[in-house]
Short mmCIF file of C-alpha atoms in Angstrom, two decimals:
data_model
loop_
_atom_site.label_atom_id
_atom_site.label_comp_id
_atom_site.label_asym_id
_atom_site.label_seq_id
_atom_site.Cartn_x
_atom_site.Cartn_y
_atom_site.Cartn_z
CA MET A 1 -5.55 -45.11 58.09
CA GLY A 2 -2.28 -45.41 56.50
CA TYR A 3 0.02 -43.08 54.62
CA TYR A 4 -0.82 -44.84 51.40
CA ASP A 5 -4.45 -45.42 52.03
CA ILE A 6 -6.31 -43.90 48.92
CA ASP A 7 -9.58 -43.57 50.56
CA ASP A 8 -7.82 -41.84 53.23
CA ILE A 9 -6.22 -39.35 51.00
CA LEU A 10 -9.50 -38.85 49.25
CA ALA A 11 -11.32 -38.12 52.68
CA ASP A 12 -8.52 -35.62 53.66
CA SER A 13 -9.40 -33.36 50.60
CA VAL A 14 -13.08 -32.86 51.54
CA GLU A 15 -13.33 -29.18 52.20
CA ILE A 16 -14.36 -27.80 55.55
CA PRO A 17 -15.64 -24.21 56.30
CA CYS A 18 -13.09 -22.29 58.24
CA LYS A 19 -12.96 -18.79 59.71
CA PHE A 20 -9.50 -16.79 59.49
CA GLN A 21 -8.64 -15.25 62.92
CA HIS A 22 -5.59 -13.27 61.64
CA ASP A 23 -4.84 -10.98 58.65
CA ILE A 24 -2.40 -12.93 56.69
CA PRO A 25 -0.74 -11.24 53.71
CA GLY A 26 -0.06 -13.21 50.39
CA LEU A 27 -2.34 -16.01 51.16
CA GLY A 28 -5.05 -14.50 48.90
CA TYR A 29 -4.91 -17.58 46.47
CA LEU A 30 -7.10 -19.33 48.96
CA GLU A 31 -9.76 -17.06 48.17
CA ASN A 32 -8.95 -17.26 44.54
CA ASN A 33 -7.44 -13.99 44.40
CA PRO A 34 -3.89 -14.02 44.38
CA GLY A 35 -1.72 -11.26 45.64
CA LYS A 36 -4.19 -9.91 48.13
CA PRO A 37 -4.06 -10.63 51.72
CA VAL A 38 -6.83 -12.85 53.66
CA LYS A 39 -8.85 -10.65 55.98
CA LYS A 40 -9.55 -11.68 59.45
CA ASN A 41 -13.09 -13.05 59.96
CA ALA A 42 -12.95 -14.29 56.20
CA LYS A 43 -14.83 -17.51 55.62
CA LEU A 44 -13.11 -20.00 53.47
CA GLU A 45 -13.59 -23.53 52.37
CA LEU A 46 -10.16 -25.29 53.15
CA PRO A 47 -9.55 -29.07 52.44
CA LEU A 48 -9.22 -31.00 55.79
CA TRP A 49 -5.50 -31.82 55.42
CA LEU A 50 -4.60 -28.11 55.46
CA ALA A 51 -7.58 -26.80 57.86
CA ARG A 52 -6.65 -29.43 60.46
CA ILE A 53 -2.94 -28.18 60.71
CA LEU A 54 -3.94 -24.51 60.58
CA ALA A 55 -6.54 -24.97 63.55
CA ILE A 56 -3.85 -26.36 65.77
CA ILE A 57 -0.71 -24.11 64.73
CA ASP A 58 -0.72 -20.83 66.70
CA GLY A 59 -0.87 -17.87 64.63
CA ASP A 60 1.61 -15.68 66.44
CA THR A 61 4.59 -15.87 64.18
CA ASN A 62 5.82 -12.27 64.19
CA GLU A 63 3.45 -10.22 66.28
CA GLY A 64 3.38 -12.57 69.05
CA GLU A 65 5.23 -9.98 71.50
CA LEU A 66 2.92 -7.31 70.44
CA ASN A 67 -0.49 -8.64 71.54
CA GLN A 68 -0.13 -11.36 74.31
CA ASP A 69 -3.80 -12.18 74.56
CA GLU A 70 -3.77 -13.45 70.94
CA GLU A 71 -1.12 -15.71 71.53
CA SER A 72 -3.04 -18.86 71.79
CA VAL A 73 -5.29 -18.12 68.88
CA PRO A 74 -4.68 -20.50 65.85
CA PHE A 75 -4.65 -19.36 62.43
CA VAL A 76 -8.39 -20.49 61.60
CA GLU A 77 -11.32 -21.62 63.39
CA LEU A 78 -13.03 -24.68 62.19
CA LEU A 79 -16.75 -24.30 61.80
CA THR A 80 -19.27 -27.04 61.85
CA PRO A 81 -19.62 -28.46 58.33
CA ASP A 82 -22.92 -29.23 57.00
CA MET A 83 -22.52 -33.06 57.32
CA PHE A 84 -22.13 -32.70 61.12
CA SER A 85 -24.75 -30.11 61.44
CA PRO A 86 -27.89 -30.75 64.10
CA LYS A 87 -30.15 -31.53 61.16
CA VAL A 88 -27.92 -34.40 60.11
CA ILE A 89 -27.50 -35.55 63.63
CA ASN A 90 -31.33 -35.50 64.40
CA ALA A 91 -31.75 -37.47 61.08
CA ILE A 92 -29.22 -40.16 62.37
CA LYS A 93 -31.00 -40.36 65.53
CA ALA A 94 -34.33 -40.58 63.99
CA ASP A 95 -33.70 -43.54 61.57
CA PRO A 96 -30.02 -44.57 60.75
CA THR A 97 -31.15 -47.22 57.96
CA SER A 98 -32.97 -44.91 55.97
CA LEU A 99 -30.49 -42.29 55.86
CA ASP A 100 -28.64 -41.38 52.64
CA LEU A 101 -25.05 -41.15 53.92
CA HIS A 102 -23.66 -41.15 50.48
CA ALA A 103 -25.49 -37.91 49.61
CA ILE A 104 -24.48 -36.28 52.76
CA ASN A 105 -20.84 -37.28 52.29
CA SER A 106 -19.38 -40.12 50.65
CA TYR A 107 -16.57 -40.40 53.35
CA PHE A 108 -18.72 -39.72 56.40
CA TYR A 109 -17.23 -42.23 58.79
CA ALA A 110 -13.72 -41.45 57.92
CA LEU A 111 -14.42 -37.79 58.42
CA ALA A 112 -16.50 -38.28 61.52
CA LEU A 113 -13.41 -40.18 62.94
CA LYS A 114 -11.02 -37.23 62.17
CA TRP A 115 -13.58 -34.77 63.46
CA ILE A 116 -13.99 -36.67 66.71
CA SER A 117 -10.36 -37.19 67.40
CA LEU A 118 -9.83 -33.16 66.68
CA PHE A 119 -12.49 -32.24 69.28
CA SER A 120 -12.67 -35.22 71.36
CA ASP A 121 -16.55 -35.15 70.97
CA ARG A 122 -17.78 -37.83 73.08
CA GLU A 123 -21.40 -37.42 72.39
CA PHE A 124 -20.91 -37.50 68.47
CA ALA A 125 -18.88 -40.46 68.96
CA ASP A 126 -21.67 -42.33 70.58
CA ILE A 127 -24.07 -41.06 67.75
CA VAL A 128 -21.74 -42.27 64.96
CA THR A 129 -21.29 -45.83 66.95
CA THR A 130 -24.87 -46.47 66.98
CA LEU A 131 -25.18 -45.20 63.43
CA LEU A 132 -22.56 -47.67 62.31
CA LEU A 133 -24.06 -50.61 64.31
CA GLU A 134 -27.69 -50.11 63.04
CA ARG A 135 -26.53 -49.78 59.46
CA SER A 136 -24.10 -52.64 59.64
CA GLN A 137 -27.24 -54.92 60.64
CA ALA A 138 -28.95 -53.83 57.40
CA ILE A 139 -25.66 -54.24 55.36
CA ASN A 140 -25.29 -57.83 56.59
CA ASN A 141 -28.87 -58.50 55.61
CA HIS A 142 -28.23 -57.20 52.15
CA ALA A 143 -24.80 -58.82 51.90
CA SER A 144 -26.27 -62.32 52.95
CA SER A 145 -29.11 -62.47 50.57
CA VAL A 146 -27.25 -64.16 47.77
CA SER A 147 -29.48 -65.09 44.74
CA VAL A 148 -29.22 -68.46 43.91
CA GLU A 149 -29.02 -68.46 40.24
CA PHE A 150 -25.62 -70.07 39.65
CA LYS A 151 -27.04 -73.80 39.91
CA SER A 152 -27.69 -73.15 36.23
CA SER A 153 -24.20 -71.76 35.66
CA LEU A 154 -23.44 -74.60 33.22
CA ASP A 155 -24.20 -72.16 30.62
CA SER A 156 -22.19 -69.57 32.09
CA VAL A 157 -23.03 -66.66 29.78
CA ARG A 158 -26.74 -66.87 30.62
CA GLY A 159 -25.84 -67.26 34.16
CA THR A 160 -23.94 -63.93 34.52
CA GLN A 161 -26.89 -62.33 32.85
CA VAL A 162 -29.31 -63.62 35.18
CA THR A 163 -27.25 -62.64 38.33
CA ALA A 164 -26.69 -59.14 36.95
CA GLY A 165 -30.37 -58.41 36.74
CA ALA A 166 -31.21 -60.42 39.97
CA SER A 167 -30.49 -57.72 42.68
CA ASN A 168 -33.82 -56.55 43.34
CA ALA A 169 -34.98 -52.82 43.58
CA ALA A 170 -35.09 -52.69 47.44
CA ALA A 171 -31.45 -53.72 47.79
CA SER A 172 -30.09 -51.44 45.13
CA MET A 173 -31.73 -48.50 46.65
CA PHE A 174 -30.12 -49.02 49.88
CA LEU A 175 -26.94 -49.66 48.36
CA LEU A 176 -27.00 -46.23 46.79
CA THR A 177 -26.88 -44.75 50.17
CA LEU A 178 -23.85 -46.49 51.46
CA ASP A 179 -20.76 -44.45 52.11
CA GLU A 180 -17.38 -45.52 50.77
CA PHE A 181 -16.33 -47.33 54.04
CA GLU A 182 -19.82 -49.16 54.16
CA LYS A 183 -19.25 -50.14 50.46
CA LYS A 184 -16.09 -51.79 51.20
CA VAL A 185 -17.68 -53.80 54.11
CA TYR A 186 -20.77 -54.56 51.93
CA LYS A 187 -18.68 -55.78 49.12
CA LYS A 188 -16.15 -57.97 51.36
CA SER A 189 -19.04 -59.56 53.43
CA HIS A 190 -21.11 -60.29 50.18
CA GLU A 191 -18.30 -61.84 48.27
CA SER A 192 -17.55 -64.11 51.37
CA TYR A 193 -21.39 -65.12 51.78
CA LYS A 194 -21.32 -65.80 47.86
CA GLU A 195 -18.11 -67.86 47.87
CA THR A 196 -19.21 -69.88 50.79
CA LYS A 197 -22.54 -70.69 48.89
CA LYS A 198 -20.68 -71.40 45.73
CA TRP A 199 -18.61 -73.87 47.86
CA MET A 200 -21.46 -75.45 49.30
CA PHE A 201 -23.67 -76.00 46.46
CA GLU A 202 -21.33 -76.39 43.52
CA LYS A 203 -18.33 -78.45 43.07
CA MET B 1 -16.34 -97.18 100.69
CA ASP B 2 -14.78 -96.25 97.16
CA ILE B 3 -11.09 -96.26 96.99
CA ASN B 4 -10.05 -94.11 94.11
CA ILE B 5 -7.37 -96.15 92.20
CA ASP B 6 -7.16 -93.92 89.00
CA ASP B 7 -3.76 -92.85 89.37
CA ILE B 8 -2.59 -96.35 90.04
CA LEU B 9 -4.28 -97.44 87.02
CA ALA B 10 -2.67 -94.43 85.14
CA GLU B 11 0.63 -95.50 86.26
CA LEU B 12 0.07 -99.00 84.86
CA ASP B 13 -1.19 -97.71 81.73
CA ARG B 14 1.67 -95.63 81.18
CA ASP B 15 3.89 -98.57 80.29
CA THR B 16 1.59 -100.09 77.97
CA THR B 17 0.96 -96.95 76.10
CA ALA B 18 4.46 -96.15 75.89
CA VAL B 19 5.04 -99.18 74.02
CA ASP B 20 1.98 -98.91 72.14
CA SER B 21 2.81 -95.41 70.89
CA THR B 22 6.39 -96.22 69.76
CA GLY B 23 4.80 -98.84 67.66
CA HIS B 24 2.51 -96.72 66.31
CA THR B 25 4.95 -93.95 65.47
CA GLN B 26 7.30 -96.43 63.64
CA GLN B 27 4.39 -97.65 61.73
CA GLY B 28 3.33 -94.29 61.03
CA ASN B 29 6.72 -93.39 59.53
CA GLN B 30 6.57 -96.30 57.20
CA SER B 31 3.09 -95.86 56.02
CA SER B 32 2.15 -92.18 56.49
CA LEU B 33 3.18 -89.96 53.51
CA SER B 34 3.78 -86.60 54.66
CA THR B 35 6.60 -88.32 56.55
CA SER B 36 9.42 -88.30 54.15
CA ASP B 37 12.57 -89.66 55.51
CA ILE B 38 11.21 -93.35 55.00
CA PRO B 39 12.73 -96.16 56.75
CA ALA B 40 16.38 -96.32 55.80
CA ASN B 41 17.57 -93.74 58.29
CA ASN B 42 14.65 -93.14 60.66
CA THR B 43 14.78 -96.20 62.89
CA THR B 44 15.50 -94.46 65.90
CA ILE B 45 12.63 -92.45 67.56
CA ILE B 46 13.17 -88.79 67.79
CA ASP B 47 11.27 -86.37 69.80
CA VAL B 48 9.98 -84.43 66.79
CA SER B 49 7.74 -86.47 64.74
CA PRO B 50 6.71 -85.57 61.24
CA GLN B 51 3.12 -85.60 62.23
CA GLN B 52 3.88 -83.20 65.01
CA ASP B 53 5.74 -81.02 62.50
CA PHE B 54 2.82 -80.82 60.16
CA LYS B 55 0.57 -79.81 63.00
CA GLN B 56 2.88 -77.39 63.98
CA LEU B 57 3.13 -75.89 60.58
CA MET B 58 -0.62 -75.77 60.29
CA VAL B 59 -0.59 -73.76 63.41
CA HIS B 60 1.79 -71.29 62.35
CA TRP B 61 0.30 -70.86 58.91
CA ARG B 62 -3.24 -70.45 60.38
CA ASN B 63 -1.59 -67.64 62.92
CA GLU B 64 0.28 -65.90 60.31
CA ARG B 65 -2.62 -65.59 57.88
CA CYS B 66 -4.78 -64.06 60.66
CA SER B 67 -2.54 -61.99 62.74
CA PRO B 68 -1.87 -58.12 61.73
CA GLU B 69 1.78 -58.32 62.38
CA LEU B 70 4.57 -60.38 61.13
CA LEU B 71 5.43 -63.37 63.66
CA SER B 72 8.61 -64.67 64.22
CA TYR B 73 10.14 -67.35 61.81
CA PRO B 74 10.22 -70.83 63.00
CA ALA B 75 13.46 -71.66 61.14
CA PRO B 76 14.14 -75.23 62.37
CA LEU B 77 10.81 -76.24 61.66
CA VAL B 78 10.59 -75.19 57.93
CA GLU B 79 14.05 -76.59 57.45
CA ARG B 80 12.88 -79.96 58.67
CA MET B 81 9.81 -79.78 56.46
CA LEU B 82 11.93 -78.81 53.35
CA SER B 83 14.23 -81.61 53.82
CA ARG B 84 11.50 -84.06 54.22
CA ILE B 85 9.84 -82.77 51.03
CA GLN B 86 13.14 -83.19 49.18
CA SER B 87 13.67 -86.70 50.51
CA GLN B 88 10.00 -87.65 49.87
CA MET B 89 10.18 -86.45 46.29
CA GLU B 90 13.13 -88.74 45.92
CA THR B 91 11.43 -91.70 47.37
CA ILE B 92 8.61 -91.09 45.11
CA GLU B 93 10.78 -91.04 42.12
CA ASN B 94 12.79 -94.27 43.21
CA ILE B 95 9.36 -96.17 43.79
CA SER B 96 8.12 -94.88 40.22
CA MET B 97 11.31 -96.15 38.83
CA GLY B 98 10.79 -99.40 40.39
CA PHE B 99 7.59 -99.88 38.87
CA LEU B 100 9.06 -99.18 35.43
CA GLU B 101 11.76 -101.90 36.15
CA SER B 102 9.22 -104.36 37.57
CA MET B 103 7.48 -104.36 34.23
CA SER B 104 10.61 -105.04 32.24
CA GLN B 105 12.76 -107.06 34.68
CA GLY B 106 12.66 -108.75 38.06
CA PRO B 107 12.76 -106.92 41.26
CA SER B 108 15.66 -104.79 42.24
CA ASP B 109 17.40 -103.89 45.49
CA ASP B 110 16.39 -100.27 46.79
CA ASN B 111 14.34 -100.09 49.87
CA GLY B 112 11.79 -102.08 51.92
CA ASP B 113 8.95 -99.50 50.79
CA LYS B 114 9.35 -100.60 47.45
CA LEU B 115 9.38 -104.36 47.84
CA THR B 116 5.99 -104.15 49.50
CA SER B 117 4.65 -102.25 46.47
CA HIS B 118 5.96 -105.17 44.36
CA HIS B 119 4.01 -107.48 45.95
CA ASN B 120 0.68 -106.34 44.92
CA ASP B 121 1.84 -103.62 42.56
CA SER B 122 -0.80 -101.29 43.52
CA LYS B 123 -0.60 -97.65 42.47
CA LEU B 124 -2.62 -96.34 45.16
CA PRO B 125 0.17 -95.69 47.82
CA LEU B 126 1.96 -93.77 44.91
CA LEU B 127 -0.90 -91.64 44.24
CA CYS B 128 -1.31 -90.80 47.97
CA MET B 129 2.31 -89.99 48.44
CA GLU B 130 2.09 -87.56 45.70
CA ALA B 131 -1.09 -86.01 46.96
CA GLU B 132 0.17 -85.67 50.37
CA LEU B 133 3.46 -84.03 49.02
CA GLU B 134 1.55 -81.39 47.21
CA ARG B 135 -0.77 -80.75 50.19
CA VAL B 136 2.28 -80.07 52.29
CA LYS B 137 4.00 -77.88 49.49
CA PHE B 138 0.83 -75.94 49.16
CA ILE B 139 0.92 -75.01 52.91
CA LEU B 140 4.56 -74.16 52.89
CA ARG B 141 4.26 -72.23 49.88
CA SER B 142 0.99 -70.24 51.08
CA TYR B 143 2.77 -69.76 54.42
CA ILE B 144 5.74 -68.22 52.91
CA ARG B 145 3.75 -65.95 50.50
CA CYS B 146 1.67 -64.72 53.15
CA ARG B 147 4.93 -63.57 55.00
CA LEU B 148 6.28 -62.04 52.02
CA GLN B 149 3.09 -59.91 51.50
CA LYS B 150 3.49 -58.58 55.19
CA VAL B 151 7.19 -58.02 54.70
CA ASP B 152 6.12 -55.93 51.52
CA LYS B 153 3.47 -53.94 53.52
CA PHE B 154 5.78 -53.38 56.66
CA SER B 155 8.88 -52.69 54.74
CA LEU B 156 9.60 -49.63 56.40
CA TYR B 157 8.52 -50.50 59.81
CA LEU B 158 10.74 -53.47 59.61
CA ARG B 159 13.78 -51.30 58.97
CA GLN B 160 13.60 -49.93 62.25
CA PHE B 161 14.41 -53.07 63.92
CA ASP B 162 18.29 -53.84 64.48
CA PRO B 163 19.59 -56.90 63.01
CA ILE B 164 19.46 -59.13 65.92
CA GLN B 165 15.62 -58.79 66.32
CA LEU B 166 15.30 -59.12 62.44
CA ASP B 167 17.26 -62.48 62.68
CA ASP B 168 14.44 -63.74 64.71
CA LEU B 169 11.78 -62.39 62.76
CA LEU B 170 12.66 -63.08 59.12
CA SER B 171 14.57 -65.98 57.60
CA ALA B 172 17.74 -65.27 55.66
CA LYS B 173 16.00 -65.14 52.25
CA GLU B 174 13.27 -62.88 53.60
CA LYS B 175 15.94 -60.40 54.71
CA LEU B 176 17.41 -60.43 51.38
CA TYR B 177 14.19 -59.96 49.86
CA GLN B 178 13.24 -57.17 52.15
CA SER B 179 16.54 -55.35 51.65
CA ARG B 180 16.51 -55.73 47.97
CA HIS B 181 12.79 -54.89 47.54
CA SER B 182 12.95 -51.54 49.51
CA GLU B 183 15.87 -50.74 47.61
CA ILE B 184 14.20 -51.05 44.37
CA LEU B 185 11.17 -49.18 45.69
CA LEU B 186 13.44 -46.33 46.99
CA LYS B 187 15.22 -45.95 43.67
CA LEU B 188 11.80 -46.03 41.77
CA LEU B 189 10.31 -43.20 44.03
CA ASN B 190 13.69 -41.18 44.21
CA GLY B 191 13.94 -41.13 40.60
CA SER B 192 10.43 -40.40 39.60
CA VAL B 193 9.07 -38.07 42.40
CA LEU B 194 11.25 -37.20 45.35
CA LYS B 195 13.99 -35.66 43.40
CA PHE B 196 11.73 -32.80 42.76
CA MET B 197 10.95 -32.36 46.41
CA PRO B 198 12.57 -29.80 48.57
CA GLU B 199 15.30 -31.21 50.90
CA GLU B 200 13.30 -31.68 54.01
CA LEU B 201 10.35 -33.52 52.25
CA GLN B 202 12.57 -36.14 50.51
CA ALA B 203 12.63 -38.79 53.45
CA ILE B 204 10.64 -41.77 52.78
CA ASP B 205 10.11 -42.62 56.42
CA ASP B 206 9.00 -39.32 57.95
CA THR B 207 7.29 -39.50 61.15
CA GLU B 208 7.27 -35.83 61.99
CA GLY B 209 4.69 -34.69 59.29
CA SER B 210 0.90 -34.52 59.53
CA VAL B 211 0.53 -38.10 58.51
CA ASN B 212 2.90 -40.70 59.86
CA MET B 213 4.54 -42.38 56.84
CA ILE B 214 5.70 -45.53 58.58
CA GLU B 215 2.86 -48.03 58.39
CA GLU B 216 2.75 -50.06 61.68
CA PRO B 217 0.84 -53.04 62.08
CA ASP B 218 -2.80 -52.61 63.41
CA TRP B 219 -2.36 -53.84 66.87
CA ASN B 220 -5.98 -53.50 67.83
CA LYS B 221 -7.23 -55.60 64.98
CA PHE B 222 -9.82 -57.85 66.02
CA VAL B 223 -9.20 -61.39 65.49
CA PHE B 224 -11.01 -64.81 66.16
CA ILE B 225 -9.27 -66.80 68.87
CA MET B 226 -9.35 -70.38 70.11
CA VAL B 227 -8.11 -71.01 73.67
CA CYS B 228 -6.26 -73.99 73.51
CA GLY B 229 -4.29 -73.92 76.95
CA PRO B 230 -0.73 -74.85 77.21
CA PRO B 231 0.85 -76.78 74.45
CA ASP B 232 1.94 -79.74 76.97
CA LYS B 233 -1.65 -79.98 78.51
CA LEU B 234 -0.24 -79.74 81.98
CA PHE B 235 -2.88 -77.47 83.30
CA SER B 236 -1.93 -77.30 86.69
CA GLU B 237 1.60 -75.96 85.96
CA ASP B 238 0.64 -72.88 83.82
CA PRO B 239 0.99 -69.75 86.20
CA LEU B 240 -1.15 -67.98 84.02
CA LEU B 241 -4.12 -70.37 84.13
CA SER B 242 -6.69 -70.10 86.94
CA LYS B 243 -9.97 -71.43 87.90
CA ASN B 244 -13.27 -69.39 87.60
CA GLU B 245 -16.32 -69.68 89.50
CA TYR B 246 -17.65 -72.58 87.43
CA GLY B 247 -14.62 -74.67 87.99
CA LYS B 248 -13.17 -74.20 84.45
CA TYR B 249 -9.66 -73.05 83.43
CA CYS B 250 -9.38 -69.71 82.17
CA TYR B 251 -6.81 -67.00 81.30
CA ASN B 252 -7.07 -63.51 82.66
CA VAL B 253 -6.58 -60.67 80.36
CA THR B 254 -6.97 -57.05 80.55
CA ILE B 255 -8.14 -54.64 77.82
CA ALA B 256 -6.05 -51.64 78.69
CA GLU B 257 -8.30 -48.85 77.15
CA LEU B 258 -11.54 -50.09 78.47
CA LYS B 259 -9.89 -51.00 81.69
CA GLU B 260 -11.88 -54.37 81.62
CA ASP B 261 -10.84 -57.75 82.59
CA VAL B 262 -11.73 -60.71 80.45
CA GLU B 263 -11.99 -64.49 81.28
CA LEU B 264 -10.79 -66.57 78.46
CA THR B 265 -12.12 -70.00 79.33
CA LEU B 266 -10.43 -73.15 77.88
CA ASP B 267 -11.62 -74.41 74.54
CA SER B 268 -13.79 -71.40 73.75
CA ILE B 269 -13.84 -69.08 70.89
CA TYR B 270 -13.51 -65.28 71.29
CA VAL B 271 -13.14 -61.90 69.07
CA MET B 272 -10.65 -60.28 70.83
CA ARG B 273 -8.25 -57.45 70.26
CA TYR B 274 -4.92 -58.66 68.89
CA GLN B 275 -2.71 -56.65 71.40
CA VAL B 276 -4.68 -58.11 74.22
CA VAL B 277 -3.94 -61.81 73.48
CA ARG B 278 -0.50 -61.42 71.73
CA GLU B 279 1.51 -62.93 74.49
CA LEU B 280 -0.68 -65.77 74.79
CA ILE B 281 -0.60 -66.35 70.90
CA MET B 282 3.32 -66.26 71.05
CA SER B 283 3.47 -68.95 73.75
CA GLY B 284 0.92 -71.02 71.81
CA LYS B 285 -1.72 -70.90 74.29
CA VAL B 286 -4.19 -69.30 72.12
CA GLN B 287 -4.66 -69.83 68.36
CA LEU B 288 -6.09 -67.54 65.72
CA ILE B 289 -8.78 -69.06 63.53
#
């Protein structure tokens, strides 16, 4: 997760439901009504890059001396987003391979990683690990099934047409459920299988 | 009653093999093609042979391509290879000129290698020499490109090192490339974006913010390794090497975060975290594949 990693930046902009734990004047533009304060217990959707910081930093800037008991309460509380709800977790436990991760969130793994490191959630980490392992077997199956069309690639134009139509329906259905990280894995492994086969059977 | 005389035989063998191997290397120098400084100046046998150097270069190349970090630069090795490429190129040129001459005139006086090619006038040795030269050049080029790619990637990270460490890590040209390239990049970023930022956000190598801007090598990257053992093959003298329950030599390494000990047996292949085997790679006891 580098600083200039474009997928990381995109994953960081996914919005997370948050609950404000302080009245804060001037921040109304987060609720789309600038000029007004944000009320306590207001529920907002904040992008992760903002929510992550606000959930850590304490909200006692000025009134810290007034109410000591509120001292350690951060600005916002992170609420569990839909993609990590019990419903999804049960679905993961039931059958990882038939799950449509892309529909849940296209950056599921990146977000799960961030979420786990925020809360040190061991149980969820185990679930995500099994999810990844199970799905990577399916990914490998799909990546290794290289269609054998390029024997007739003397006429390259026809060859590309054939390969384009070759990926069968079952594979493409699965590929639509991959999240961005899995897509990268699939693409890379598929390329390497394909190149190896090309090298073996073509000159 | 069996008397084991293996060591006595080995002692006897050593003399003959010594002669044998010198003869072989000399011959190798004349016929083998990566070898460059052909007969004229290479009559004395030095401890670094061209074959050995090429093998070394291949190891460096493979390690560099697979490792997540920039490895230290084998300056003497690359210099030797470069000078050999240079002289081999000259040799090839000389020989091919000899071919031209032999067609028009009688034999000339250059070096012994040419004379042999005069006798049967075959083009095969020349062909092989050229192909071999291309091969060596490809490896060297690929190696250096791979390093430059890493220099690009870890530009900011490399800036933290002090000059002495950098001397070991980079060649003079790579250092020049690194400083110039980061200068140009900085100029571009400063001119286009950073000058509009508030003072405290203008730093390009800010580590205090929410995301660390300096990209470090991924120390925990998984790599394929082949356990080769000490380069000199003297297994009993390596302090890290020990025997396991099956009587095989192995290295013991510890994966810190799992608190797990792993035996790396000799001549086997593992997928291992880079950080764990880094020391072994540096000392050439393990190779990346």
